[in-house]
Amino acid sequence: MAEPNGATSGTVRVSVANDRDEIARVEADILSRIEALGYAKASVFAIKLAFEEAVTNAFKHGHRTVEGDPPVEVDYAIDADEVLIGVEDHGPGFDLEEIPDPTLDENLTVPSGRGLMLIRSYMTEVRHNERGNRVEMVYRRRR
Amino acid sequence: MNQKAAALARPPLGFYSVRFSELRRPVLASASPPTETAVMADAESRLRISTESGVTQVEFIDRNILDEANIQAIGDEIGAIIEAEAEPRLLISFRNVDHLSSAALGTLITINNRVRDKGGQLRLADIDAQIYEVFVITRLNKLFEIHETTEKATESFG
């Protein structure tokens, strides 16, 4: 099995259906690994939030024009120093420039468009592939 | 319609009553079990609702407000409360909430917009420090009137 971009050995790779229980199962596995390594409560909060937002974005926006409600591809590699999570959808990708800044006064009452900014706020590093259908999120542990 | 225009578009009157029943079943199938047995009797609702001195106080039953179906159901329930009041005075307590997503923030913004459209007042209270940080990062602490406790929020209604 090919390792996904940027992932190290020990990477878990899983297809996740658009189903709450399935998403929750993968999330629980990620969080249990992090907790077992002694990551702080604030780290668990950050990683849970980022994972939720990335998966929601993949299904809601990434697959907006995709028929058949396919799964999204999730990979994660976790060690004592960092957590790397990749979320890839099967959509055409999106242009980061198209997302308006939700913190501008004129956008505060717009009810959408905050997922990516929360991911960027809580993770150490966030990367996208050129097509715009894969996000890689890195959380580096603060010691 | 582009994404922003879609987000701004208001549902027509009758939206809540129509969509409510349709969304119930998947919500219940995927929701986490209520944390208090007293709530079990009212398994339909995702909220604990009480009224005092003309203020409707809403508390969430779920500790996680993350999945779309759950958030939609919550938005519908609170929307029905807003529709029922001439000038809604609404207090939303986050006492039990550990996690919320940007979709939940979006629903709160929609609730705020609807309350303001009706000349009502909305207060948020009892927000955990980690969740409050989410409001600060998104600058939504500037949009919402947030109080430390439900008592202080109740006193603040004009």
Short mmCIF file of C-alpha atoms in Angstrom, two decimals:
data_model
loop_
_atom_site.label_atom_id
_atom_site.label_comp_id
_atom_site.label_asym_id
_atom_site.label_seq_id
_atom_site.Cartn_x
_atom_site.Cartn_y
_atom_site.Cartn_z
CA MET A 1 0.00 0.00 0.00
CA ALA A 2 1.39 3.38 -1.01
CA GLU A 3 1.96 5.85 1.76
CA PRO A 4 -0.02 9.06 1.33
CA ASN A 5 1.80 12.32 0.75
CA GLY A 6 3.76 13.49 3.74
CA ALA A 7 2.80 10.56 5.94
CA THR A 8 5.38 8.50 7.76
CA SER A 9 5.37 4.77 8.42
CA GLY A 10 2.59 3.61 10.68
CA THR A 11 0.03 5.53 8.71
CA VAL A 12 -3.56 4.39 9.03
CA ARG A 13 -5.57 4.84 5.86
CA VAL A 14 -9.33 4.48 5.81
CA SER A 15 -12.30 5.29 3.58
CA VAL A 16 -15.00 7.03 5.61
CA ALA A 17 -18.62 7.01 4.47
CA ASN A 18 -20.89 10.01 4.97
CA ASP A 19 -22.31 8.43 8.10
CA ARG A 20 -22.12 9.91 11.58
CA ASP A 21 -21.27 6.62 13.31
CA GLU A 22 -18.47 5.87 10.88
CA ILE A 23 -16.98 9.36 11.21
CA ALA A 24 -17.23 9.09 14.99
CA ARG A 25 -15.44 5.70 14.96
CA VAL A 26 -12.45 7.05 13.04
CA GLU A 27 -12.36 10.15 15.22
CA ALA A 28 -12.47 8.03 18.37
CA ASP A 29 -9.50 5.99 17.10
CA ILE A 30 -7.46 9.13 16.39
CA LEU A 31 -8.30 10.69 19.75
CA SER A 32 -7.64 7.51 21.72
CA ARG A 33 -4.16 7.28 20.17
CA ILE A 34 -3.47 10.90 21.06
CA GLU A 35 -4.73 10.49 24.60
CA ALA A 36 -2.66 7.31 25.04
CA LEU A 37 0.44 9.34 24.14
CA GLY A 38 -0.42 11.85 26.86
CA TYR A 39 -1.34 14.82 24.67
CA ALA A 40 -2.96 17.65 26.65
CA LYS A 41 -6.71 18.18 26.78
CA ALA A 42 -6.35 21.35 24.69
CA SER A 43 -4.55 19.33 21.98
CA VAL A 44 -7.34 16.77 21.91
CA PHE A 45 -9.88 19.61 21.59
CA ALA A 46 -7.91 21.17 18.71
CA ILE A 47 -7.44 17.92 16.80
CA LYS A 48 -11.06 16.86 17.24
CA LEU A 49 -12.25 20.24 15.98
CA ALA A 50 -9.91 20.21 12.98
CA PHE A 51 -10.85 16.63 12.03
CA GLU A 52 -14.57 17.41 12.26
CA GLU A 53 -14.21 20.54 10.14
CA ALA A 54 -12.06 18.85 7.50
CA VAL A 55 -14.43 15.89 7.10
CA THR A 56 -17.46 18.19 7.02
CA ASN A 57 -15.80 20.35 4.36
CA ALA A 58 -14.95 17.27 2.29
CA PHE A 59 -18.53 15.98 2.22
CA LYS A 60 -20.37 19.28 2.17
CA HIS A 61 -18.20 21.36 -0.15
CA GLY A 62 -15.76 18.89 -1.74
CA HIS A 63 -18.54 16.54 -2.83
CA ARG A 64 -21.09 19.25 -3.59
CA THR A 65 -21.10 18.42 -7.30
CA VAL A 66 -20.23 14.74 -6.95
CA GLU A 67 -23.01 12.21 -7.44
CA GLY A 68 -23.54 9.10 -5.34
CA ASP A 69 -22.27 10.39 -1.96
CA PRO A 70 -18.88 8.61 -2.09
CA PRO A 71 -16.66 8.21 1.00
CA VAL A 72 -13.76 10.52 1.80
CA GLU A 73 -10.25 9.15 2.26
CA VAL A 74 -8.66 9.77 5.63
CA ASP A 75 -5.11 8.97 6.65
CA TYR A 76 -3.36 9.63 9.90
CA ALA A 77 0.03 9.12 11.45
CA ILE A 78 0.44 9.83 15.13
CA ASP A 79 3.50 9.78 17.32
CA ALA A 80 4.60 11.41 20.53
CA ASP A 81 5.69 14.61 18.78
CA GLU A 82 3.14 15.26 16.06
CA VAL A 83 -0.17 14.30 14.57
CA LEU A 84 -0.61 14.30 10.80
CA ILE A 85 -4.13 13.93 9.40
CA GLY A 86 -4.97 13.95 5.70
CA VAL A 87 -8.52 14.24 4.38
CA GLU A 88 -9.12 13.78 0.66
CA ASP A 89 -12.39 14.02 -1.22
CA HIS A 90 -13.35 12.89 -4.72
CA GLY A 91 -14.50 16.31 -5.89
CA PRO A 92 -12.93 18.67 -8.41
CA GLY A 93 -11.15 20.64 -5.67
CA PHE A 94 -11.55 24.23 -4.62
CA ASP A 95 -9.66 27.47 -4.93
CA LEU A 96 -8.56 28.83 -1.56
CA GLU A 97 -8.79 32.36 -2.93
CA GLU A 98 -12.54 31.97 -3.32
CA ILE A 99 -13.16 31.70 0.42
CA PRO A 100 -14.03 35.10 1.90
CA ASP A 101 -12.54 36.12 5.25
CA PRO A 102 -15.31 35.27 7.74
CA THR A 103 -13.87 37.62 10.39
CA LEU A 104 -14.48 40.78 8.35
CA ASP A 105 -17.27 42.91 9.82
CA GLU A 106 -19.39 42.50 6.70
CA ASN A 107 -19.14 38.71 6.89
CA LEU A 108 -19.85 38.23 10.62
CA THR A 109 -23.55 37.56 10.01
CA VAL A 110 -22.90 35.09 7.17
CA PRO A 111 -23.59 31.67 8.66
CA SER A 112 -20.95 29.67 6.75
CA GLY A 113 -17.28 29.72 5.79
CA ARG A 114 -15.52 29.30 9.15
CA GLY A 115 -14.35 25.68 8.95
CA LEU A 116 -11.03 26.24 7.22
CA MET A 117 -10.10 29.23 9.35
CA LEU A 118 -10.70 27.17 12.49
CA ILE A 119 -8.51 24.38 11.13
CA ARG A 120 -5.76 26.93 10.40
CA SER A 121 -6.13 28.46 13.85
CA TYR A 122 -5.91 25.22 15.78
CA MET A 123 -3.36 23.23 13.75
CA THR A 124 0.34 23.99 13.50
CA GLU A 125 0.47 23.62 9.74
CA VAL A 126 -2.16 23.17 7.03
CA ARG A 127 -1.35 22.18 3.44
CA HIS A 128 -3.51 21.64 0.36
CA ASN A 129 -2.70 19.78 -2.83
CA GLU A 130 -2.76 21.67 -6.11
CA ARG A 131 -6.15 20.30 -7.17
CA GLY A 132 -7.62 21.46 -3.88
CA ASN A 133 -9.29 18.19 -2.91
CA ARG A 134 -6.85 17.17 -0.16
CA VAL A 135 -5.99 18.89 3.08
CA GLU A 136 -3.10 17.82 5.28
CA MET A 137 -3.12 19.04 8.84
CA VAL A 138 -0.15 18.86 11.17
CA TYR A 139 -0.36 19.35 14.92
CA ARG A 140 3.01 19.61 16.64
CA ARG A 141 3.00 18.97 20.32
CA ARG A 142 4.10 21.79 22.58
CA ARG A 143 6.39 20.61 25.36
CA MET B 1 -26.66 30.77 -6.65
CA ASN B 2 -23.19 31.03 -5.24
CA GLN B 3 -22.31 29.78 -1.75
CA LYS B 4 -22.50 33.16 -0.06
CA ALA B 5 -25.84 34.03 -1.64
CA ALA B 6 -27.17 30.61 -0.65
CA ALA B 7 -26.04 31.18 2.91
CA LEU B 8 -27.77 34.53 3.00
CA ALA B 9 -31.00 33.29 1.50
CA ARG B 10 -33.75 32.96 4.07
CA PRO B 11 -36.00 29.91 4.08
CA PRO B 12 -39.61 30.68 3.24
CA LEU B 13 -42.29 30.79 5.91
CA GLY B 14 -43.33 27.31 6.90
CA PHE B 15 -39.77 26.02 6.48
CA TYR B 16 -39.55 24.76 10.03
CA SER B 17 -42.82 22.88 10.13
CA VAL B 18 -42.10 21.21 6.81
CA ARG B 19 -38.49 20.21 7.41
CA PHE B 20 -38.86 19.36 11.09
CA SER B 21 -40.49 15.95 10.76
CA GLU B 22 -38.32 14.94 7.81
CA LEU B 23 -35.14 15.48 9.76
CA ARG B 24 -36.17 13.85 12.97
CA ARG B 25 -35.50 10.23 12.19
CA PRO B 26 -31.87 10.41 11.04
CA VAL B 27 -31.09 12.72 13.93
CA LEU B 28 -32.36 10.28 16.49
CA ALA B 29 -30.61 7.39 14.82
CA SER B 30 -27.21 9.03 15.02
CA ALA B 31 -27.41 11.20 18.12
CA SER B 32 -25.46 10.41 21.26
CA PRO B 33 -27.56 9.23 24.17
CA PRO B 34 -28.77 11.97 26.53
CA THR B 35 -26.63 12.39 29.61
CA GLU B 36 -29.51 12.72 32.06
CA THR B 37 -32.23 10.15 32.51
CA ALA B 38 -34.82 12.90 33.03
CA VAL B 39 -34.34 13.82 29.40
CA MET B 40 -34.99 10.33 28.09
CA ALA B 41 -38.76 10.80 28.31
CA ASP B 42 -38.54 13.59 25.73
CA ALA B 43 -36.27 11.81 23.28
CA GLU B 44 -37.61 13.92 20.38
CA SER B 45 -35.92 17.10 21.56
CA ARG B 46 -32.23 17.98 21.43
CA LEU B 47 -32.90 20.87 23.81
CA ARG B 48 -34.07 21.57 27.33
CA ILE B 49 -36.38 24.58 27.18
CA SER B 50 -37.80 26.67 30.02
CA THR B 51 -39.47 30.08 30.25
CA GLU B 52 -39.12 32.57 33.06
CA SER B 53 -40.09 36.26 33.21
CA GLY B 54 -40.68 36.38 29.47
CA VAL B 55 -37.26 34.92 28.64
CA THR B 56 -37.02 31.55 26.92
CA GLN B 57 -33.96 29.68 28.14
CA VAL B 58 -32.54 26.92 25.98
CA GLU B 59 -29.93 24.37 27.01
CA PHE B 60 -28.37 21.71 24.82
CA ILE B 61 -28.76 18.06 25.76
CA ASP B 62 -25.77 16.88 23.71
CA ARG B 63 -22.22 17.57 24.81
CA ASN B 64 -21.09 17.58 21.18
CA ILE B 65 -22.82 19.85 18.69
CA LEU B 66 -21.03 18.62 15.61
CA ASP B 67 -23.02 16.64 13.11
CA GLU B 68 -25.13 18.30 10.48
CA ALA B 69 -28.39 16.48 11.16
CA ASN B 70 -28.24 17.28 14.87
CA ILE B 71 -27.39 20.92 14.19
CA GLN B 72 -30.22 21.20 11.68
CA ALA B 73 -32.68 19.77 14.23
CA ILE B 74 -31.46 22.22 16.88
CA GLY B 75 -31.81 25.12 14.44
CA ASP B 76 -35.35 24.01 13.58
CA GLU B 77 -36.36 23.71 17.23
CA ILE B 78 -35.02 27.14 18.15
CA GLY B 79 -36.43 28.57 14.92
CA ALA B 80 -39.88 27.38 15.96
CA ILE B 81 -39.48 29.19 19.30
CA ILE B 82 -38.50 32.40 17.50
CA GLU B 83 -41.43 32.10 15.10
CA ALA B 84 -43.85 31.67 18.01
CA GLU B 85 -42.81 34.91 19.76
CA ALA B 86 -43.63 38.46 18.67
CA GLU B 87 -40.36 39.85 20.05
CA PRO B 88 -38.38 36.80 21.15
CA ARG B 89 -36.18 37.10 24.24
CA LEU B 90 -33.93 34.09 23.96
CA LEU B 91 -31.13 32.89 26.23
CA ILE B 92 -28.99 30.00 25.00
CA SER B 93 -26.91 28.28 27.67
CA PHE B 94 -23.85 26.22 26.74
CA ARG B 95 -23.59 24.70 30.21
CA ASN B 96 -23.34 21.12 28.94
CA VAL B 97 -21.43 21.70 25.72
CA ASP B 98 -17.87 20.42 25.26
CA HIS B 99 -17.49 20.73 21.49
CA LEU B 100 -19.16 22.63 18.69
CA SER B 101 -18.41 22.96 15.00
CA SER B 102 -18.44 25.84 12.54
CA ALA B 103 -21.80 24.52 11.30
CA ALA B 104 -23.15 25.02 14.84
CA LEU B 105 -21.76 28.57 14.79
CA GLY B 106 -23.56 29.06 11.48
CA THR B 107 -26.84 27.98 13.02
CA LEU B 108 -26.31 30.38 15.94
CA ILE B 109 -25.72 33.19 13.45
CA THR B 110 -28.93 32.31 11.60
CA ILE B 111 -30.77 32.29 14.95
CA ASN B 112 -29.29 35.69 15.78
CA ASN B 113 -30.35 37.08 12.39
CA ARG B 114 -33.91 35.83 12.85
CA VAL B 115 -34.19 37.19 16.39
CA ARG B 116 -32.95 40.59 15.22
CA ASP B 117 -35.34 40.57 12.25
CA LYS B 118 -38.19 40.23 14.75
CA GLY B 119 -36.88 42.97 17.02
CA GLY B 120 -36.01 40.42 19.72
CA GLN B 121 -32.98 39.88 21.93
CA LEU B 122 -30.52 36.98 22.07
CA ARG B 123 -28.00 36.22 24.82
CA LEU B 124 -25.46 33.41 25.07
CA ALA B 125 -24.13 32.20 28.43
CA ASP B 126 -22.15 29.57 30.32
CA ILE B 127 -19.62 29.02 27.55
CA ASP B 128 -16.65 26.84 28.44
CA ALA B 129 -13.26 28.59 28.08
CA GLN B 130 -12.12 26.36 25.19
CA ILE B 131 -15.34 27.00 23.27
CA TYR B 132 -15.25 30.71 24.05
CA GLU B 133 -11.87 30.75 22.31
CA VAL B 134 -13.63 29.53 19.14
CA PHE B 135 -15.94 32.56 19.38
CA VAL B 136 -12.91 34.84 19.80
CA ILE B 137 -10.99 33.32 16.87
CA THR B 138 -14.00 33.76 14.59
CA ARG B 139 -14.72 37.23 16.11
CA LEU B 140 -18.24 36.05 16.85
CA ASN B 141 -17.79 37.34 20.41
CA LYS B 142 -18.29 40.72 18.71
CA LEU B 143 -21.56 39.63 17.08
CA PHE B 144 -23.20 37.87 20.04
CA GLU B 145 -23.93 39.27 23.47
CA ILE B 146 -22.20 36.71 25.67
CA HIS B 147 -22.49 36.56 29.46
CA GLU B 148 -20.51 34.50 31.92
CA THR B 149 -23.57 32.96 33.60
CA THR B 150 -27.25 32.47 32.78
CA GLU B 151 -28.08 34.63 35.82
CA LYS B 152 -26.12 37.58 34.44
CA ALA B 153 -27.58 37.00 30.98
CA THR B 154 -31.14 36.92 32.38
CA GLU B 155 -30.57 40.23 34.16
CA SER B 156 -29.29 41.83 30.95
CA PHE B 157 -32.58 41.65 29.03
CA GLY B 158 -34.03 45.12 28.43
#
